[in-house]
Short mmCIF file of C-alpha atoms in Angstrom, two decimals:
data_model
loop_
_atom_site.label_atom_id
_atom_site.label_comp_id
_atom_site.label_asym_id
_atom_site.label_seq_id
_atom_site.Cartn_x
_atom_site.Cartn_y
_atom_site.Cartn_z
CA MET A 1 -18.72 8.55 12.78
CA ASP A 2 -16.18 7.43 15.74
CA ARG A 3 -12.58 8.71 13.97
CA GLY A 4 -10.44 6.96 16.45
CA PHE A 5 -7.67 9.34 16.27
CA ASP A 6 -7.16 10.69 19.91
CA HIS A 7 -3.41 12.14 19.05
CA ILE A 8 -4.55 14.89 16.40
CA GLY A 9 -5.59 17.59 17.81
CA SER A 10 -7.95 20.42 16.26
CA ALA A 11 -5.74 22.98 14.48
CA GLU A 12 -7.78 23.70 11.15
CA LEU A 13 -6.70 25.07 8.07
CA ASP A 14 -7.68 28.07 6.26
CA GLU A 15 -10.35 27.72 3.60
CA ALA A 16 -8.08 28.72 0.77
CA THR A 17 -5.96 25.67 1.80
CA LYS A 18 -8.52 23.80 2.27
CA ALA A 19 -10.22 23.92 -1.36
CA GLU A 20 -6.92 24.42 -3.13
CA LEU A 21 -6.31 20.55 -1.03
CA ARG A 22 -9.85 19.81 -2.09
CA ASN A 23 -8.66 19.80 -5.78
CA VAL A 24 -6.24 17.12 -5.07
CA THR A 25 -7.83 14.72 -3.26
CA ASP A 26 -10.75 14.75 -5.32
CA GLY A 27 -8.22 14.14 -8.33
CA PHE A 28 -7.35 10.52 -5.64
CA PHE A 29 -10.57 9.39 -4.84
CA GLU A 30 -12.52 10.01 -8.25
CA ARG A 31 -11.26 6.56 -10.34
CA PRO A 32 -11.20 4.50 -7.45
CA LEU A 33 -15.12 5.39 -6.62
CA GLU A 34 -16.02 4.73 -10.33
CA LYS A 35 -13.86 1.53 -9.97
CA ALA A 36 -15.93 0.29 -6.96
CA GLY A 37 -19.41 1.79 -8.19
CA ASN A 38 -18.21 -0.74 -11.56
CA PHE A 39 -18.35 -4.00 -9.44
CA ASP A 40 -20.68 -6.18 -10.19
CA TRP A 41 -21.51 -8.89 -6.77
CA GLU A 42 -23.46 -11.00 -9.29
CA GLU A 43 -21.28 -11.62 -12.03
CA PHE A 44 -18.83 -11.99 -9.27
CA LYS A 45 -20.57 -14.92 -7.39
CA ARG A 46 -20.26 -16.46 -10.36
CA ASN A 47 -17.02 -16.29 -11.07
CA GLU A 48 -15.30 -15.99 -7.96
CA ALA A 49 -17.42 -18.59 -6.10
CA PHE A 50 -14.62 -19.72 -3.55
CA LYS A 51 -13.45 -15.84 -2.97
CA ALA A 52 -17.61 -14.46 -2.03
CA ILE A 53 -18.47 -17.70 -0.54
CA MET A 54 -15.53 -17.27 2.51
CA MET A 55 -16.23 -13.60 2.50
CA PRO A 56 -19.97 -13.17 1.59
CA SER A 57 -20.31 -8.97 2.21
CA PRO A 58 -20.68 -7.04 -1.47
CA LEU A 59 -19.18 -4.29 1.04
CA PHE A 60 -16.02 -6.02 1.71
CA TRP A 61 -15.35 -6.63 -2.24
CA VAL A 62 -16.59 -2.89 -3.20
CA LEU A 63 -14.26 -2.09 -0.15
CA ALA A 64 -11.33 -4.31 -2.07
CA ASN A 65 -11.60 -3.02 -5.51
CA PHE A 66 -11.77 0.99 -4.20
CA GLU A 67 -8.52 -0.06 -2.24
CA ARG A 68 -6.46 -1.51 -4.92
CA SER A 69 -7.15 1.36 -7.05
CA PHE A 70 -6.86 4.03 -4.82
CA THR A 71 -3.32 2.63 -3.32
CA GLN A 72 -2.04 2.94 -6.61
CA LYS A 73 -2.75 6.02 -7.02
CA LEU A 74 -0.96 6.71 -3.57
CA GLY A 75 2.45 7.26 -3.28
CA GLN A 76 5.36 10.25 -2.79
CA GLN A 77 2.93 11.74 -5.76
CA MET A 78 0.59 12.43 -3.13
CA TYR A 79 2.86 14.35 -1.05
CA GLU A 80 3.89 16.47 -3.92
CA GLU A 81 0.46 17.29 -4.85
CA PHE A 82 -0.23 18.07 -1.07
CA GLY A 83 3.05 19.91 -0.63
CA ARG A 84 2.40 21.86 -3.51
CA ALA A 85 -1.08 22.75 -2.17
CA VAL A 86 -0.20 23.38 0.62
CA ALA A 87 3.12 25.79 0.05
CA ASN A 88 0.83 27.85 -2.80
CA THR A 89 -2.08 28.89 -0.20
CA ASN A 90 0.68 30.59 1.91
CA ASP A 91 1.38 34.19 1.56
CA ALA A 92 5.14 33.70 3.53
CA VAL A 93 6.41 31.53 1.03
CA GLY A 94 6.37 32.14 -2.93
CA ALA A 95 5.26 29.66 -5.62
CA ALA A 96 5.32 26.12 -5.52
CA GLU A 97 5.53 23.17 -8.20
CA THR A 98 6.20 19.48 -8.34
CA GLN A 99 8.90 17.98 -10.67
CA TYR A 100 10.29 20.91 -11.23
CA ALA A 101 14.09 21.22 -12.90
CA CYS A 102 16.91 22.94 -12.30
CA THR A 103 18.31 22.58 -15.87
CA GLY A 104 21.94 23.72 -17.28
CA LEU A 105 23.75 22.84 -14.08
CA GLU A 106 27.28 22.81 -14.69
CA ILE A 107 30.03 21.18 -12.19
CA GLY A 108 34.11 21.23 -11.66
CA ARG A 109 36.32 18.17 -12.03
CA ASP A 110 37.50 19.00 -8.36
CA GLU A 111 33.84 19.09 -6.88
CA GLU A 112 32.54 16.15 -8.36
CA ASP A 113 35.23 14.16 -6.85
CA ARG A 114 34.35 15.64 -3.48
CA ILE A 115 30.75 14.93 -4.07
CA GLU A 116 31.70 11.51 -4.57
CA THR A 117 34.42 11.20 -1.57
CA ILE A 118 31.85 12.01 0.42
CA ILE A 119 29.41 9.79 -0.83
CA SER A 120 31.55 6.96 0.00
CA GLU A 121 33.27 7.73 3.06
CA LEU A 122 29.58 8.34 4.40
CA ALA A 123 28.46 4.88 3.33
CA ASP A 124 31.29 2.93 4.30
CA GLY A 125 31.20 4.55 7.38
CA GLU A 126 33.99 6.00 7.61
CA ARG A 127 32.70 9.33 8.61
CA ASP A 128 29.23 10.30 10.24
CA PRO A 129 27.00 13.13 8.08
CA ASP A 130 27.00 16.50 8.63
CA TRP A 131 25.14 18.39 6.17
CA ASP A 132 26.99 21.90 7.36
CA ALA A 133 30.40 20.62 6.97
CA GLU A 134 29.57 18.91 3.59
CA LYS A 135 28.03 22.11 1.75
CA ARG A 136 31.57 23.57 2.95
CA GLU A 137 34.03 21.32 1.23
CA LEU A 138 32.50 22.05 -1.67
CA ARG A 139 31.98 25.47 -1.21
CA ASP A 140 35.90 25.93 -0.46
CA ILE A 141 36.89 24.21 -3.75
CA ASP A 142 37.78 26.57 -6.19
CA ALA A 143 36.29 25.21 -9.88
CA PRO A 144 37.15 27.97 -12.73
CA PRO A 145 34.98 27.12 -15.59
CA GLU A 146 37.03 25.44 -17.72
CA THR A 147 37.05 22.98 -15.59
CA ARG A 148 33.31 22.36 -15.27
CA LYS A 149 31.23 20.21 -16.84
CA SER A 150 27.84 19.53 -17.23
CA ILE A 151 25.87 17.48 -15.00
CA GLY A 152 22.31 17.93 -17.46
CA LYS A 153 19.47 18.64 -15.13
CA VAL A 154 18.54 18.29 -12.08
CA THR A 155 14.48 17.03 -10.87
CA TRP A 156 12.96 17.78 -7.31
CA ASP A 157 10.12 16.50 -6.30
CA LEU A 158 8.47 20.16 -4.87
CA TRP A 159 10.49 23.23 -5.58
CA VAL A 160 9.10 26.10 -3.14
CA GLU A 161 10.07 29.68 -4.77
CA ASP A 162 11.41 32.67 -1.86
CA PHE A 163 11.03 29.62 1.14
CA ARG A 164 14.18 31.43 3.36
CA ASP A 165 15.71 34.83 2.74
CA GLY A 166 15.08 35.28 -0.55
CA ARG A 167 16.43 31.02 -1.53
CA PRO A 168 14.17 28.52 -2.84
CA LEU A 169 13.53 25.24 -1.36
CA ALA A 170 13.96 22.45 -3.14
CA ALA A 171 12.30 18.88 -0.98
CA GLU A 172 13.46 15.49 -2.43
CA ILE A 173 10.17 13.35 -0.90
CA LYS A 174 10.68 9.77 -0.18
CA THR A 175 8.86 7.10 2.76
CA PRO A 176 9.78 7.44 5.85
CA LYS A 177 12.20 3.90 5.22
CA PRO A 178 13.67 4.71 1.85
CA ASN A 179 15.87 1.69 0.75
CA ARG A 180 20.26 2.71 1.24
CA ASP A 181 20.32 3.34 -2.44
CA GLN A 182 17.64 6.24 -2.95
CA THR A 183 19.00 7.88 -0.18
CA MET A 184 22.68 8.03 -1.11
CA GLU A 185 21.07 9.08 -4.68
CA SER A 186 18.90 11.58 -3.05
CA LYS A 187 21.81 12.44 -0.87
CA ARG A 188 24.08 12.95 -4.34
CA GLN A 189 21.68 14.94 -6.11
CA MET A 190 21.92 17.63 -3.31
CA LEU A 191 24.73 17.72 -2.97
CA LYS A 192 25.44 18.18 -6.74
CA THR A 193 22.56 21.22 -6.74
CA VAL A 194 24.79 22.87 -4.21
CA ALA A 195 28.08 22.89 -6.26
CA ALA A 196 26.04 24.36 -9.92
CA TYR A 197 24.50 27.15 -7.68
CA LYS A 198 28.13 27.99 -6.90
CA HIS A 199 28.42 29.02 -10.22
CA ARG A 200 24.98 30.68 -11.36
CA ASP A 201 23.68 33.69 -10.74
CA ALA A 202 20.61 32.71 -8.28
CA PRO A 203 20.38 32.16 -5.01
CA THR A 204 21.47 28.63 -4.16
CA PRO A 205 18.35 26.10 -3.04
CA ILE A 206 18.21 25.23 0.61
CA CYS A 207 18.10 21.65 -0.01
CA ARG A 208 16.35 18.96 1.92
CA TYR A 209 15.25 15.13 2.30
CA VAL A 210 11.93 14.69 3.45
CA PHE A 211 9.75 12.53 5.17
CA PRO A 212 6.08 13.28 4.68
CA PHE A 213 5.50 11.68 8.33
CA ASN A 214 7.24 9.52 11.18
CA PRO A 215 6.10 5.85 11.66
CA TYR A 216 8.30 5.66 14.23
CA GLY A 217 6.27 9.13 15.92
CA SER A 218 9.62 10.94 17.38
CA LEU A 219 12.49 11.51 15.97
CA ASP A 220 14.62 9.95 18.75
CA ALA A 221 12.56 6.89 17.98
CA TYR A 222 13.30 6.52 14.58
CA GLU A 223 15.31 3.25 13.76
CA TRP A 224 15.01 2.27 10.20
CA TRP A 225 18.96 1.87 9.02
CA PRO A 226 19.38 2.47 5.38
CA PRO A 227 19.15 6.42 5.66
CA GLN A 228 21.05 7.33 8.67
CA ALA A 229 24.44 6.46 7.04
CA PHE A 230 23.89 9.51 4.73
CA PHE A 231 21.83 11.38 7.07
CA ASP A 232 21.74 12.03 10.84
CA VAL A 233 17.87 11.51 10.95
CA ARG A 234 17.98 12.03 14.50
CA ALA A 235 19.00 15.90 14.21
CA GLU A 236 17.08 16.14 11.37
CA ASP A 237 19.95 17.37 9.66
CA GLY A 238 19.51 18.51 6.03
CA MET A 239 16.05 17.06 6.39
CA LEU A 240 12.39 17.67 6.48
CA VAL A 241 10.87 15.38 8.87
CA ALA A 242 6.83 14.65 9.27
CA ASP A 243 5.49 18.25 11.23
CA GLY A 244 8.58 19.90 10.32
CA PHE A 245 8.23 19.88 6.58
CA TRP A 246 4.38 20.57 6.60
CA ASP A 247 4.77 23.55 8.87
CA ALA A 248 7.18 24.67 7.09
CA ILE A 249 5.75 24.96 3.42
CA GLY A 250 2.17 26.26 5.43
CA GLY A 251 2.60 27.58 8.73
CA ASP A 252 2.21 26.25 12.21
CA GLY A 253 -0.17 23.21 12.80
CA THR A 254 -0.28 22.44 8.93
CA MET A 255 0.23 18.87 9.49
CA GLU A 256 -2.20 18.67 12.33
CA GLY A 257 -4.55 20.38 10.11
CA LEU A 258 -3.79 18.45 7.02
CA PHE A 259 -4.94 15.06 8.92
CA ASN A 260 -8.33 16.80 10.20
CA PHE A 261 -8.88 18.11 6.77
CA LEU A 262 -8.48 14.39 5.44
CA LEU A 263 -10.85 13.11 7.96
CA ASP A 264 -13.45 15.52 7.16
CA GLU A 265 -13.35 14.42 3.39
CA SER A 266 -12.97 10.84 3.96
CA GLU A 267 -16.79 10.94 5.88
CA GLY A 268 -18.14 11.40 2.35
CA ASN A 269 -16.19 8.97 0.67
CA ILE A 270 -16.79 6.26 2.81
CA GLU A 271 -20.44 6.96 2.82
CA LYS A 272 -20.24 6.91 -0.94
CA LEU A 273 -18.82 3.28 -0.87
CA LYS A 274 -21.75 2.21 1.46
CA GLU A 275 -24.32 3.54 -0.92
CA LEU A 276 -22.82 1.65 -3.82
CA ALA A 277 -21.94 -1.55 -2.06
CA GLY A 278 -25.73 -1.42 -0.51
CA ASP A 279 -24.55 -2.41 2.44
CA GLU A 280 -25.13 -0.69 6.11
CA THR A 281 -22.98 -2.73 7.88
CA LEU A 282 -19.55 0.13 8.01
#
């Protein structure tokens, strides 16, 4: 099979990581392949004659059925599960979980007010995003117990224990063209977590806003405007983007190795789809 991905190098993941990832990909492919296998070309020709006549290839419609089901299973859940699998086979970091809930969090009234001020000023363009400066503002606020209130739980897409210097990674994963409200809420979640962990006997998480890939190729070329009010995306400030994310949780070359793993896995599924369609034109 001609892969046609000349920009991907030769990095390979270790066998333990491939095995863990294969558990994830099998789950993503199982139902879409089943739906494709249930496609009845003769029934389709009778019931959907206009479509069948205009595109008289069973392979096309098998692929269409597969694609609809497959796309429904994709989205950010895929990146969370890939991230968990990669981190859990990397001895340099601790255990990873998806949809990890930090519970029993409290912040002071002054801390909450400062968070809302930061968010408002960023949204209105009255300040530039600066993650270190924003964290310092919260650390400088005294919030005695009597001023604190519960903020319930905060749920992170991916949590990796002992990520750096004994501190966990708390990752909020978004596709790289999020809307303004999504980005604003993620920044608020990061700030609340930093403030709340001031009052806990536990290491403060390393909070990161994550893009698992970058459709613009490089950070310098990134131009999607909604998140840039809240994050200095081109400086990857408070963020992990594309290989910056995968290599951080899995080691150098992880993103490239992940691509090569997925290319290998996809070949078998394409052969299965060809067999289901009885068509060797692909």
